[in-house]
mmCIF file of C-alpha atoms in Angstrom:
data_model
loop_
_atom_site.group_PDB
_atom_site.id
_atom_site.type_symbol
_atom_site.label_atom_id
_atom_site.label_comp_id
_atom_site.label_asym_id
_atom_site.label_seq_id
_atom_site.Cartn_x
_atom_site.Cartn_y
_atom_site.Cartn_z
ATOM 1 C CA UNK A 1 2.394 51.435 68.263
ATOM 2 C CA UNK A 2 0.010 53.032 70.761
ATOM 3 C CA UNK A 3 -2.244 51.592 73.371
ATOM 4 C CA UNK A 4 -5.070 52.771 75.607
ATOM 5 C CA UNK A 5 -5.977 51.523 79.053
ATOM 6 C CA UNK A 6 -9.494 51.643 80.547
ATOM 7 C CA UNK A 7 -9.916 50.692 84.192
ATOM 8 C CA UNK A 8 -13.512 49.960 85.278
ATOM 9 C CA UNK A 9 -14.896 50.100 88.835
ATOM 10 C CA UNK A 10 -16.859 52.360 91.171
ATOM 11 C CA UNK A 11 -14.330 51.566 93.890
ATOM 12 C CA UNK A 12 -11.552 53.138 91.830
ATOM 13 C CA UNK A 13 -13.435 56.415 91.686
ATOM 14 C CA UNK A 14 -14.210 56.415 95.423
ATOM 15 C CA UNK A 15 -10.681 57.334 96.415
ATOM 16 C CA UNK A 16 -10.524 54.297 98.725
ATOM 17 C CA UNK A 17 -8.788 51.920 96.346
ATOM 18 C CA UNK A 18 -5.751 52.852 94.198
ATOM 19 C CA UNK A 19 -5.742 51.909 90.522
ATOM 20 C CA UNK A 20 -2.494 49.988 90.041
ATOM 21 C CA UNK A 21 -3.172 47.776 87.031
ATOM 22 C CA UNK A 22 -2.387 50.587 84.569
ATOM 23 C CA UNK A 23 1.036 51.122 86.187
ATOM 24 C CA UNK A 24 1.903 47.503 85.613
ATOM 25 C CA UNK A 25 0.638 47.507 82.027
ATOM 26 C CA UNK A 26 2.463 50.730 81.101
ATOM 27 C CA UNK A 27 5.750 49.277 82.347
ATOM 28 C CA UNK A 28 5.276 45.925 80.550
ATOM 29 C CA UNK A 29 4.079 47.430 77.292
ATOM 30 C CA UNK A 30 6.971 49.913 77.132
ATOM 31 C CA UNK A 31 9.374 47.039 77.149
ATOM 32 C CA UNK A 32 7.998 45.697 73.885
ATOM 33 C CA UNK A 33 7.773 49.049 72.188
ATOM 34 C CA UNK A 34 4.095 49.813 72.759
ATOM 35 C CA UNK A 35 3.428 53.313 74.160
ATOM 36 C CA UNK A 36 0.387 53.961 76.277
ATOM 37 C CA UNK A 37 -1.233 57.193 75.102
ATOM 38 C CA UNK A 38 -4.134 57.343 77.538
ATOM 39 C CA UNK A 39 -5.434 55.909 80.795
ATOM 40 C CA UNK A 40 -8.968 56.359 81.891
ATOM 41 C CA UNK A 41 -11.101 55.271 84.857
ATOM 42 C CA UNK A 42 -14.871 54.754 84.475
ATOM 43 C CA UNK A 43 -17.647 53.582 86.764
ATOM 44 C CA UNK A 44 -19.608 50.365 86.593
ATOM 45 C CA UNK A 45 -22.217 51.567 84.143
ATOM 46 C CA UNK A 46 -22.716 50.147 80.660
ATOM 47 C CA UNK A 47 -23.241 53.599 79.126
ATOM 48 C CA UNK A 48 -19.973 54.923 80.655
ATOM 49 C CA UNK A 49 -18.008 51.882 79.346
ATOM 50 C CA UNK A 50 -19.482 52.192 75.867
ATOM 51 C CA UNK A 51 -18.691 55.922 75.801
ATOM 52 C CA UNK A 52 -15.063 55.229 76.786
ATOM 53 C CA UNK A 53 -14.707 52.541 74.127
ATOM 54 C CA UNK A 54 -16.064 54.948 71.519
ATOM 55 C CA UNK A 55 -13.640 57.606 72.691
ATOM 56 C CA UNK A 56 -10.412 55.696 72.075
ATOM 57 C CA UNK A 57 -8.163 57.634 69.720
ATOM 58 C CA UNK A 58 -8.039 56.397 66.072
ATOM 59 C CA UNK A 59 -4.285 55.884 66.197
ATOM 60 C CA UNK A 60 -4.549 53.393 69.103
ATOM 61 C CA UNK A 61 -3.876 49.813 68.057
ATOM 62 C CA UNK A 62 -4.444 48.060 71.341
ATOM 63 C CA UNK A 63 -7.019 48.631 74.070
ATOM 64 C CA UNK A 64 -6.655 47.079 77.468
ATOM 65 C CA UNK A 65 -9.725 46.993 79.723
ATOM 66 C CA UNK A 66 -9.540 45.813 83.354
ATOM 67 C CA UNK A 67 -12.304 45.219 85.896
ATOM 68 C CA UNK A 68 -15.992 44.459 85.997
ATOM 69 C CA UNK A 69 -15.766 40.769 84.976
ATOM 70 C CA UNK A 70 -16.882 39.251 88.255
ATOM 71 C CA UNK A 71 -20.118 37.440 89.014
ATOM 72 C CA UNK A 72 -21.946 40.125 91.031
ATOM 73 C CA UNK A 73 -24.547 42.749 90.115
ATOM 74 C CA UNK A 74 -22.032 45.584 89.612
ATOM 75 C CA UNK A 75 -19.836 43.585 87.149
ATOM 76 C CA UNK A 76 -21.271 44.874 83.876
ATOM 77 C CA UNK A 77 -18.184 44.894 81.625
ATOM 78 C CA UNK A 78 -19.181 41.707 79.826
ATOM 79 C CA UNK A 79 -22.653 43.099 79.104
ATOM 80 C CA UNK A 80 -21.089 46.266 77.697
ATOM 81 C CA UNK A 81 -18.735 44.225 75.494
ATOM 82 C CA UNK A 82 -21.733 42.191 74.148
ATOM 83 C CA UNK A 83 -23.467 45.414 73.218
ATOM 84 C CA UNK A 84 -20.386 47.177 71.776
ATOM 85 C CA UNK A 85 -19.272 44.252 69.613
ATOM 86 C CA UNK A 86 -22.830 43.245 68.673
ATOM 87 C CA UNK A 87 -22.691 39.684 69.827
ATOM 88 C CA UNK A 88 -24.468 37.259 72.251
ATOM 89 C CA UNK A 89 -23.511 35.061 75.097
ATOM 90 C CA UNK A 90 -23.226 31.284 75.063
ATOM 91 C CA UNK A 91 -22.343 28.690 77.671
ATOM 92 C CA UNK A 92 -18.709 27.542 77.403
ATOM 93 C CA UNK A 93 -18.363 24.003 78.691
ATOM 94 C CA UNK A 94 -14.536 24.087 78.786
ATOM 95 C CA UNK A 95 -14.542 27.244 80.915
ATOM 96 C CA UNK A 96 -17.184 25.745 83.214
ATOM 97 C CA UNK A 97 -15.045 22.634 83.738
ATOM 98 C CA UNK A 98 -12.057 24.807 84.641
ATOM 99 C CA UNK A 99 -14.280 26.746 87.156
ATOM 100 C CA UNK A 100 -15.530 23.527 88.715
ATOM 101 C CA UNK A 101 -12.012 22.248 89.112
ATOM 102 C CA UNK A 102 -11.000 25.506 90.684
ATOM 103 C CA UNK A 103 -13.724 25.165 93.280
ATOM 104 C CA UNK A 104 -12.968 21.526 93.939
ATOM 105 C CA UNK A 105 -9.300 22.325 94.555
ATOM 106 C CA UNK A 106 -10.503 24.708 97.215
ATOM 107 C CA UNK A 107 -12.751 22.117 98.800
ATOM 108 C CA UNK A 108 -15.979 23.733 97.555
ATOM 109 C CA UNK A 109 -18.811 23.089 95.126
ATOM 110 C CA UNK A 110 -19.370 25.554 92.333
ATOM 111 C CA UNK A 111 -22.326 27.868 93.069
ATOM 112 C CA UNK A 112 -24.925 29.078 90.562
ATOM 113 C CA UNK A 113 -23.574 32.642 90.482
ATOM 114 C CA UNK A 114 -20.103 31.422 89.598
ATOM 115 C CA UNK A 115 -21.617 29.124 86.953
ATOM 116 C CA UNK A 116 -22.673 32.300 85.112
ATOM 117 C CA UNK A 117 -18.974 33.037 84.595
ATOM 118 C CA UNK A 118 -19.013 30.402 81.879
ATOM 119 C CA UNK A 119 -21.442 32.531 79.808
ATOM 120 C CA UNK A 120 -19.144 34.277 77.340
ATOM 121 C CA UNK A 121 -19.538 36.258 74.089
ATOM 122 C CA UNK A 122 -19.563 34.177 70.881
ATOM 123 C CA UNK A 123 -17.294 36.537 69.024
ATOM 124 C CA UNK A 124 -14.636 36.736 71.775
ATOM 125 C CA UNK A 125 -11.384 34.868 71.902
ATOM 126 C CA UNK A 126 -11.240 33.434 75.470
ATOM 127 C CA UNK A 127 -8.174 34.189 77.600
ATOM 128 C CA UNK A 128 -7.714 31.537 80.404
ATOM 129 C CA UNK A 129 -7.694 32.501 84.057
ATOM 130 C CA UNK A 130 -5.895 29.761 86.061
ATOM 131 C CA UNK A 131 -6.411 31.445 89.496
ATOM 132 C CA UNK A 132 -9.917 32.957 89.280
ATOM 133 C CA UNK A 133 -13.357 32.453 87.777
ATOM 134 C CA UNK A 134 -13.428 35.414 85.388
ATOM 135 C CA UNK A 135 -12.125 34.579 81.909
ATOM 136 C CA UNK A 136 -10.494 37.224 79.822
ATOM 137 C CA UNK A 137 -11.837 38.178 76.398
ATOM 138 C CA UNK A 138 -10.243 39.392 73.182
ATOM 139 C CA UNK A 139 -12.046 41.151 70.329
ATOM 140 C CA UNK A 140 -10.620 42.398 66.996
ATOM 141 C CA UNK A 141 -12.738 45.263 65.744
ATOM 142 C CA UNK A 142 -12.103 48.114 63.283
ATOM 143 C CA UNK A 143 -8.381 47.698 63.206
ATOM 144 C CA UNK A 144 -7.948 47.430 66.977
ATOM 145 C CA UNK A 145 -7.455 44.612 69.398
ATOM 146 C CA UNK A 146 -9.386 44.798 72.624
ATOM 147 C CA UNK A 147 -8.221 42.766 75.654
ATOM 148 C CA UNK A 148 -10.617 42.463 78.603
ATOM 149 C CA UNK A 149 -9.037 41.275 81.842
ATOM 150 C CA UNK A 150 -10.148 40.984 85.511
ATOM 151 C CA UNK A 151 -9.492 43.890 87.830
ATOM 152 C CA UNK A 152 -7.966 41.726 90.535
ATOM 153 C CA UNK A 153 -4.275 42.574 90.132
ATOM 154 C CA UNK A 154 -2.927 38.974 90.567
ATOM 155 C CA UNK A 155 -5.352 37.630 87.944
ATOM 156 C CA UNK A 156 -4.754 40.486 85.565
ATOM 157 C CA UNK A 157 -0.946 40.137 85.766
ATOM 158 C CA UNK A 158 -1.062 36.389 85.305
ATOM 159 C CA UNK A 159 -3.356 36.697 82.265
ATOM 160 C CA UNK A 160 -1.247 39.397 80.711
ATOM 161 C CA UNK A 161 2.072 37.769 81.388
ATOM 162 C CA UNK A 162 1.151 34.179 80.444
ATOM 163 C CA UNK A 163 -1.061 34.803 77.396
ATOM 164 C CA UNK A 164 -1.341 38.391 76.127
ATOM 165 C CA UNK A 165 2.296 39.365 76.301
ATOM 166 C CA UNK A 166 3.337 36.367 74.200
ATOM 167 C CA UNK A 167 0.905 37.385 71.484
ATOM 168 C CA UNK A 168 1.995 41.020 71.616
ATOM 169 C CA UNK A 169 5.633 40.096 71.350
ATOM 170 C CA UNK A 170 4.905 38.232 68.130
ATOM 171 C CA UNK A 171 2.979 41.188 66.679
ATOM 172 C CA UNK A 172 5.237 44.027 67.814
ATOM 173 C CA UNK A 173 7.403 45.530 65.088
ATOM 174 C CA UNK A 174 9.628 47.433 67.517
ATOM 175 C CA UNK A 175 11.432 45.121 69.927
ATOM 176 C CA UNK A 176 12.920 46.739 73.000
ATOM 177 C CA UNK A 177 15.278 45.282 75.583
ATOM 178 C CA UNK A 178 15.010 46.560 79.091
ATOM 179 C CA UNK A 179 16.776 45.915 82.424
ATOM 180 C CA UNK A 180 15.879 47.222 85.849
ATOM 181 C CA UNK A 181 18.488 48.167 88.422
ATOM 182 C CA UNK A 182 17.275 48.404 92.074
ATOM 183 C CA UNK A 183 18.828 50.800 94.523
ATOM 184 C CA UNK A 184 18.146 51.762 98.157
ATOM 185 C CA UNK A 185 19.624 54.261 100.654
ATOM 186 C CA UNK A 186 20.357 56.897 97.988
ATOM 187 C CA UNK A 187 17.960 59.647 96.930
ATOM 188 C CA UNK A 188 16.864 60.069 93.320
ATOM 189 C CA UNK A 189 18.736 63.390 93.106
ATOM 190 C CA UNK A 190 21.950 61.774 94.389
ATOM 191 C CA UNK A 191 21.657 58.970 91.870
ATOM 192 C CA UNK A 192 21.181 61.461 89.013
ATOM 193 C CA UNK A 193 24.115 63.487 90.184
ATOM 194 C CA UNK A 194 26.346 60.374 90.032
ATOM 195 C CA UNK A 195 25.158 59.039 86.660
ATOM 196 C CA UNK A 196 24.089 62.108 84.638
ATOM 197 C CA UNK A 197 27.434 62.223 82.797
ATOM 198 C CA UNK A 198 27.086 58.550 81.971
ATOM 199 C CA UNK A 199 23.528 59.131 80.688
ATOM 200 C CA UNK A 200 24.760 61.973 78.433
ATOM 201 C CA UNK A 201 27.445 59.682 77.007
ATOM 202 C CA UNK A 202 24.960 56.934 76.120
ATOM 203 C CA UNK A 203 22.247 58.580 73.912
ATOM 204 C CA UNK A 204 21.147 55.206 72.573
ATOM 205 C CA UNK A 205 19.927 54.112 76.006
ATOM 206 C CA UNK A 206 16.699 55.428 77.506
ATOM 207 C CA UNK A 207 17.227 55.874 81.252
ATOM 208 C CA UNK A 208 14.260 56.296 83.629
ATOM 209 C CA UNK A 209 14.578 56.887 87.376
ATOM 210 C CA UNK A 210 11.602 55.414 89.199
ATOM 211 C CA UNK A 211 11.496 56.536 92.823
ATOM 212 C CA UNK A 212 9.404 54.476 95.303
ATOM 213 C CA UNK A 213 11.010 55.686 98.514
ATOM 214 C CA UNK A 214 13.116 54.302 100.047
ATOM 215 C CA UNK A 215 13.767 52.434 96.727
ATOM 216 C CA UNK A 216 14.796 54.051 93.470
ATOM 217 C CA UNK A 217 14.730 51.830 90.400
ATOM 218 C CA UNK A 218 16.687 52.657 87.265
ATOM 219 C CA UNK A 219 15.227 51.298 84.028
ATOM 220 C CA UNK A 220 17.484 51.015 81.006
ATOM 221 C CA UNK A 221 15.844 50.516 77.631
ATOM 222 C CA UNK A 222 17.339 50.092 74.161
ATOM 223 C CA UNK A 223 16.057 49.177 70.749
ATOM 224 C CA UNK A 224 16.690 45.516 69.964
ATOM 225 C CA UNK A 225 19.658 44.702 67.769
ATOM 226 C CA UNK A 226 22.020 41.819 67.231
ATOM 227 C CA UNK A 227 24.134 42.977 70.183
ATOM 228 C CA UNK A 228 21.332 44.484 72.198
ATOM 229 C CA UNK A 229 21.416 42.056 75.149
ATOM 230 C CA UNK A 230 25.197 42.250 75.449
ATOM 231 C CA UNK A 231 25.087 46.125 75.206
ATOM 232 C CA UNK A 232 22.536 46.526 78.001
ATOM 233 C CA UNK A 233 24.364 44.169 80.279
ATOM 234 C CA UNK A 234 27.558 46.176 79.725
ATOM 235 C CA UNK A 235 25.565 49.283 80.610
ATOM 236 C CA UNK A 236 24.308 47.640 83.827
ATOM 237 C CA UNK A 237 27.871 46.812 84.781
ATOM 238 C CA UNK A 238 29.039 50.389 84.193
ATOM 239 C CA UNK A 239 26.299 51.773 86.435
ATOM 240 C CA UNK A 240 27.074 49.211 89.080
ATOM 241 C CA UNK A 241 30.682 50.461 89.101
ATOM 242 C CA UNK A 242 29.450 54.041 89.547
ATOM 243 C CA UNK A 243 26.796 53.467 92.236
ATOM 244 C CA UNK A 244 28.395 50.544 94.040
ATOM 245 C CA UNK A 245 26.678 49.373 97.239
ATOM 246 C CA UNK A 246 23.625 51.521 96.588
ATOM 247 C CA UNK A 247 22.542 48.827 94.092
ATOM 248 C CA UNK A 248 21.049 45.821 95.767
ATOM 249 C CA UNK A 249 19.612 43.890 92.854
ATOM 250 C CA UNK A 250 18.994 43.526 89.149
ATOM 251 C CA UNK A 251 15.812 42.472 87.299
ATOM 252 C CA UNK A 252 13.657 40.200 89.443
ATOM 253 C CA UNK A 253 15.955 40.290 92.458
ATOM 254 C CA UNK A 254 14.566 41.707 95.716
ATOM 255 C CA UNK A 255 16.376 42.862 98.827
ATOM 256 C CA UNK A 256 15.085 39.734 100.572
ATOM 257 C CA UNK A 257 16.186 37.362 97.861
ATOM 258 C CA UNK A 258 19.684 38.883 97.738
ATOM 259 C CA UNK A 259 19.995 38.599 101.545
ATOM 260 C CA UNK A 260 18.697 34.996 101.386
ATOM 261 C CA UNK A 261 21.295 34.010 98.775
ATOM 262 C CA UNK A 262 24.084 35.440 100.931
ATOM 263 C CA UNK A 263 22.859 33.833 104.124
ATOM 264 C CA UNK A 264 22.613 30.428 102.443
ATOM 265 C CA UNK A 265 25.992 30.783 100.676
ATOM 266 C CA UNK A 266 27.691 31.840 103.930
ATOM 267 C CA UNK A 267 25.759 29.251 105.963
ATOM 268 C CA UNK A 268 24.615 31.905 108.468
ATOM 269 C CA UNK A 269 21.448 31.878 110.567
ATOM 270 C CA UNK A 270 19.508 34.949 111.737
ATOM 271 C CA UNK A 271 16.982 35.970 114.420
ATOM 272 C CA UNK A 272 15.271 39.331 114.711
ATOM 273 C CA UNK A 273 14.011 41.426 117.553
ATOM 274 C CA UNK A 274 11.532 44.114 116.486
ATOM 275 C CA UNK A 275 9.881 46.932 118.420
ATOM 276 C CA UNK A 276 8.742 49.663 116.049
ATOM 277 C CA UNK A 277 8.621 47.463 112.941
ATOM 278 C CA UNK A 278 6.406 44.903 114.709
ATOM 279 C CA UNK A 279 7.242 41.884 112.591
ATOM 280 C CA UNK A 280 7.839 43.525 109.215
ATOM 281 C CA UNK A 281 11.466 42.367 109.033
ATOM 282 C CA UNK A 282 10.633 38.816 109.920
ATOM 283 C CA UNK A 283 7.794 38.895 107.378
ATOM 284 C CA UNK A 284 10.087 40.087 104.622
ATOM 285 C CA UNK A 285 12.879 37.636 105.415
ATOM 286 C CA UNK A 286 10.475 34.744 105.278
ATOM 287 C CA UNK A 287 8.879 35.861 102.006
ATOM 288 C CA UNK A 288 11.640 33.904 100.245
ATOM 289 C CA UNK A 289 11.121 30.172 99.648
ATOM 290 C CA UNK A 290 13.628 28.191 101.670
ATOM 291 C CA UNK A 291 13.870 30.787 104.415
ATOM 292 C CA UNK A 292 13.754 28.029 107.062
ATOM 293 C CA UNK A 293 17.422 27.379 106.135
ATOM 294 C CA UNK A 294 18.463 30.642 107.746
ATOM 295 C CA UNK A 295 15.596 32.237 109.754
ATOM 296 C CA UNK A 296 15.463 30.816 113.282
ATOM 297 C CA UNK A 297 13.288 33.137 115.348
ATOM 298 C CA UNK A 298 11.540 36.461 115.587
ATOM 299 C CA UNK A 299 10.406 38.452 118.631
ATOM 300 C CA UNK A 300 8.159 41.476 118.742
ATOM 301 C CA UNK A 301 9.083 43.317 121.974
ATOM 302 C CA UNK A 302 7.133 46.491 122.193
ATOM 303 C CA UNK A 303 7.184 47.165 125.921
ATOM 304 C CA UNK A 304 10.261 47.810 128.013
ATOM 305 C CA UNK A 305 9.361 44.819 130.219
ATOM 306 C CA UNK A 306 9.323 42.520 127.187
ATOM 307 C CA UNK A 307 12.725 43.811 126.147
ATOM 308 C CA UNK A 308 14.050 43.049 129.620
ATOM 309 C CA UNK A 309 12.273 39.738 130.134
ATOM 310 C CA UNK A 310 12.728 38.194 126.668
ATOM 311 C CA UNK A 311 15.901 39.771 125.334
ATOM 312 C CA UNK A 312 17.892 40.556 128.441
ATOM 313 C CA UNK A 313 18.051 44.317 127.853
ATOM 314 C CA UNK A 314 19.407 45.892 131.013
ATOM 315 C CA UNK A 315 16.983 47.993 133.012
ATOM 316 C CA UNK A 316 19.797 50.472 133.594
ATOM 317 C CA UNK A 317 20.179 50.849 129.805
ATOM 318 C CA UNK A 318 16.501 51.699 129.392
ATOM 319 C CA UNK A 319 16.527 54.174 132.297
ATOM 320 C CA UNK A 320 19.687 55.929 131.179
ATOM 321 C CA UNK A 321 19.332 55.971 127.399
ATOM 322 C CA UNK A 322 15.648 55.146 126.737
ATOM 323 C CA UNK A 323 13.981 52.425 124.688
ATOM 324 C CA UNK A 324 14.746 54.311 121.504
ATOM 325 C CA UNK A 325 18.492 54.425 121.624
ATOM 326 C CA UNK A 326 21.578 52.871 120.053
ATOM 327 C CA UNK A 327 22.365 51.128 123.381
ATOM 328 C CA UNK A 328 18.976 49.496 123.605
ATOM 329 C CA UNK A 329 19.028 48.491 119.907
ATOM 330 C CA UNK A 330 22.376 46.779 120.341
ATOM 331 C CA UNK A 331 21.395 44.921 123.518
ATOM 332 C CA UNK A 332 18.188 43.760 121.674
ATOM 333 C CA UNK A 333 20.282 42.409 118.724
ATOM 334 C CA UNK A 334 22.740 40.621 121.033
ATOM 335 C CA UNK A 335 19.843 39.354 123.172
ATOM 336 C CA UNK A 336 17.913 37.752 120.312
ATOM 337 C CA UNK A 337 21.116 36.271 118.865
ATOM 338 C CA UNK A 338 21.897 34.656 122.243
ATOM 339 C CA UNK A 339 18.316 33.524 122.733
ATOM 340 C CA UNK A 340 18.069 31.921 119.299
ATOM 341 C CA UNK A 341 21.687 30.792 119.188
ATOM 342 C CA UNK A 342 21.923 32.283 115.784
ATOM 343 C CA UNK A 343 24.899 33.748 113.910
ATOM 344 C CA UNK A 344 23.124 37.067 113.423
ATOM 345 C CA UNK A 345 20.845 39.224 115.576
ATOM 346 C CA UNK A 346 19.047 42.162 114.015
ATOM 347 C CA UNK A 347 16.870 44.679 115.892
ATOM 348 C CA UNK A 348 14.857 47.826 115.507
ATOM 349 C CA UNK A 349 13.612 50.345 118.032
ATOM 350 C CA UNK A 350 12.109 53.662 117.029
ATOM 351 C CA UNK A 351 9.198 56.126 116.952
ATOM 352 C CA UNK A 352 6.831 55.474 114.049
ATOM 353 C CA UNK A 353 4.420 58.242 115.156
ATOM 354 C CA UNK A 354 2.391 60.322 114.822
ATOM 355 C CA UNK A 355 2.712 60.576 118.607
ATOM 356 C CA UNK A 356 5.599 59.813 120.898
ATOM 357 C CA UNK A 357 8.289 62.141 119.416
ATOM 358 C CA UNK A 358 10.458 64.614 121.318
ATOM 359 C CA UNK A 359 12.882 67.358 120.345
ATOM 360 C CA UNK A 360 15.776 64.998 120.894
ATOM 361 C CA UNK A 361 14.059 62.007 119.311
ATOM 362 C CA UNK A 362 11.445 63.159 116.801
ATOM 363 C CA UNK A 363 8.886 61.017 115.037
ATOM 364 C CA UNK A 364 10.662 58.957 112.350
ATOM 365 C CA UNK A 365 13.710 58.196 114.520
ATOM 366 C CA UNK A 366 14.937 54.617 114.407
ATOM 367 C CA UNK A 367 17.933 52.767 115.807
ATOM 368 C CA UNK A 368 19.033 49.512 114.293
ATOM 369 C CA UNK A 369 21.173 46.919 116.051
ATOM 370 C CA UNK A 370 23.197 44.326 114.174
ATOM 371 C CA UNK A 371 25.277 41.600 115.793
ATOM 372 C CA UNK A 372 27.034 39.172 113.470
ATOM 373 C CA UNK A 373 29.296 36.573 115.018
ATOM 374 C CA UNK A 374 29.943 39.072 117.895
ATOM 375 C CA UNK A 375 30.798 41.941 115.524
ATOM 376 C CA UNK A 376 28.326 44.553 116.810
ATOM 377 C CA UNK A 377 27.116 47.753 115.164
ATOM 378 C CA UNK A 378 24.267 50.242 115.471
ATOM 379 C CA UNK A 379 22.784 52.572 112.905
ATOM 380 C CA UNK A 380 20.576 55.677 113.275
ATOM 381 C CA UNK A 381 18.083 57.051 110.752
ATOM 382 C CA UNK A 382 15.344 59.666 110.624
ATOM 383 C CA UNK A 383 12.444 59.538 108.193
ATOM 384 C CA UNK A 384 9.406 61.612 109.114
ATOM 385 C CA UNK A 385 6.429 60.433 107.100
ATOM 386 C CA UNK A 386 3.146 58.758 108.159
ATOM 387 C CA UNK A 387 3.198 55.820 110.546
ATOM 388 C CA UNK A 388 3.028 53.000 107.944
ATOM 389 C CA UNK A 389 5.628 54.679 105.695
ATOM 390 C CA UNK A 390 7.943 55.112 108.669
ATOM 391 C CA UNK A 391 7.628 51.431 109.611
ATOM 392 C CA UNK A 392 8.376 50.348 106.066
ATOM 393 C CA UNK A 393 11.382 52.637 105.849
ATOM 394 C CA UNK A 394 12.705 51.335 109.194
ATOM 395 C CA UNK A 395 12.490 47.724 107.989
ATOM 396 C CA UNK A 396 14.062 48.627 104.688
ATOM 397 C CA UNK A 397 17.041 50.276 106.313
ATOM 398 C CA UNK A 398 17.534 47.397 108.718
ATOM 399 C CA UNK A 399 17.498 44.878 105.881
ATOM 400 C CA UNK A 400 19.856 47.023 103.842
ATOM 401 C CA UNK A 401 22.334 47.242 106.672
ATOM 402 C CA UNK A 402 22.173 43.455 106.917
ATOM 403 C CA UNK A 403 22.842 43.153 103.143
ATOM 404 C CA UNK A 404 25.855 45.487 103.365
ATOM 405 C CA UNK A 405 27.274 43.531 106.327
ATOM 406 C CA UNK A 406 26.801 40.176 104.529
ATOM 407 C CA UNK A 407 28.718 41.659 101.519
ATOM 408 C CA UNK A 408 31.717 41.655 103.811
ATOM 409 C CA UNK A 409 31.404 37.838 104.056
ATOM 410 C CA UNK A 410 31.398 37.052 107.751
ATOM 411 C CA UNK A 411 31.660 33.280 107.347
ATOM 412 C CA UNK A 412 35.147 32.056 106.571
#
């Protein structure tokens, strides 16, 4: 079965805001055997929306429309739907009660403009929105099903996952089983070099490499059968044996959640000292619920004086080797571990750019310090992209080295 996606919003055509909803929908739909044959972006004009709806290919069975369902003047998707499906609006009391409760839970009274969100097309099936005011809408028309969802990614994903996906699963005649393998620290070309013989020997499994540097995901997809789930788990195990430590997680696992599980299991605590990553590592470590069990303290020490004063980095070390050096990174890691009285100290110091680089230490250079129960190591990487990408890469490599160290089980 085929699907089409229409994303609505002037902001998506301005170049300032990326359109990410279609990426999510394509991935989710593929897993239940629905292929997306087209993705289009249109502005907030009724005529443009109507034209796009009219242009959907005859073979498409499902049409997913995101955006333009808010309460402001430029949210015209509902008006376009009313015109396209030849219907009218009516006030929906149940939806209004939900909106009122949503406002009350936020300590506010519902305003008049949000009250208009309860005006919905008579012919539409209403798709609940538990975290926002814009309800979704479903229309069946001329052999196609049209699903209208908000453009806010969190609201769209919730609506699709909790309501639409269940319906599609029941309707789909081609069940697929998929599993995602997450890797880091290995390039896409290296991964392919390692597993291409395995891929050739498993023609019944669709293998997709999805690079999102410094992460490369591997999606395995097979047609459902009586032994489908067992077969795909066997495939995952085989790839794990081939790629080893490059794999940090499966399915919903994240690098942070894997680290958290290891820290809790080994009853280890951690503190971090960050220069170039400026809190990114602490942020990611505390994204996991229950992080207070292992995360004790974080310090952002940008200046040399703060490294000396707070972490005990030696002035001689900074003068001899520089702030961006293995020696400084290690003293930072040991310093924060001593300061917090934690089992682990993790540090970063580097040059995110675009300025500050030298021939010896170009932009994208990072040193990572790791001190676990007085077992001390440093790591050196270079990754020359833009400033934000460099910072993200530095944090990823630091966390990955922490994961690899924890795999060695430091707590007896």
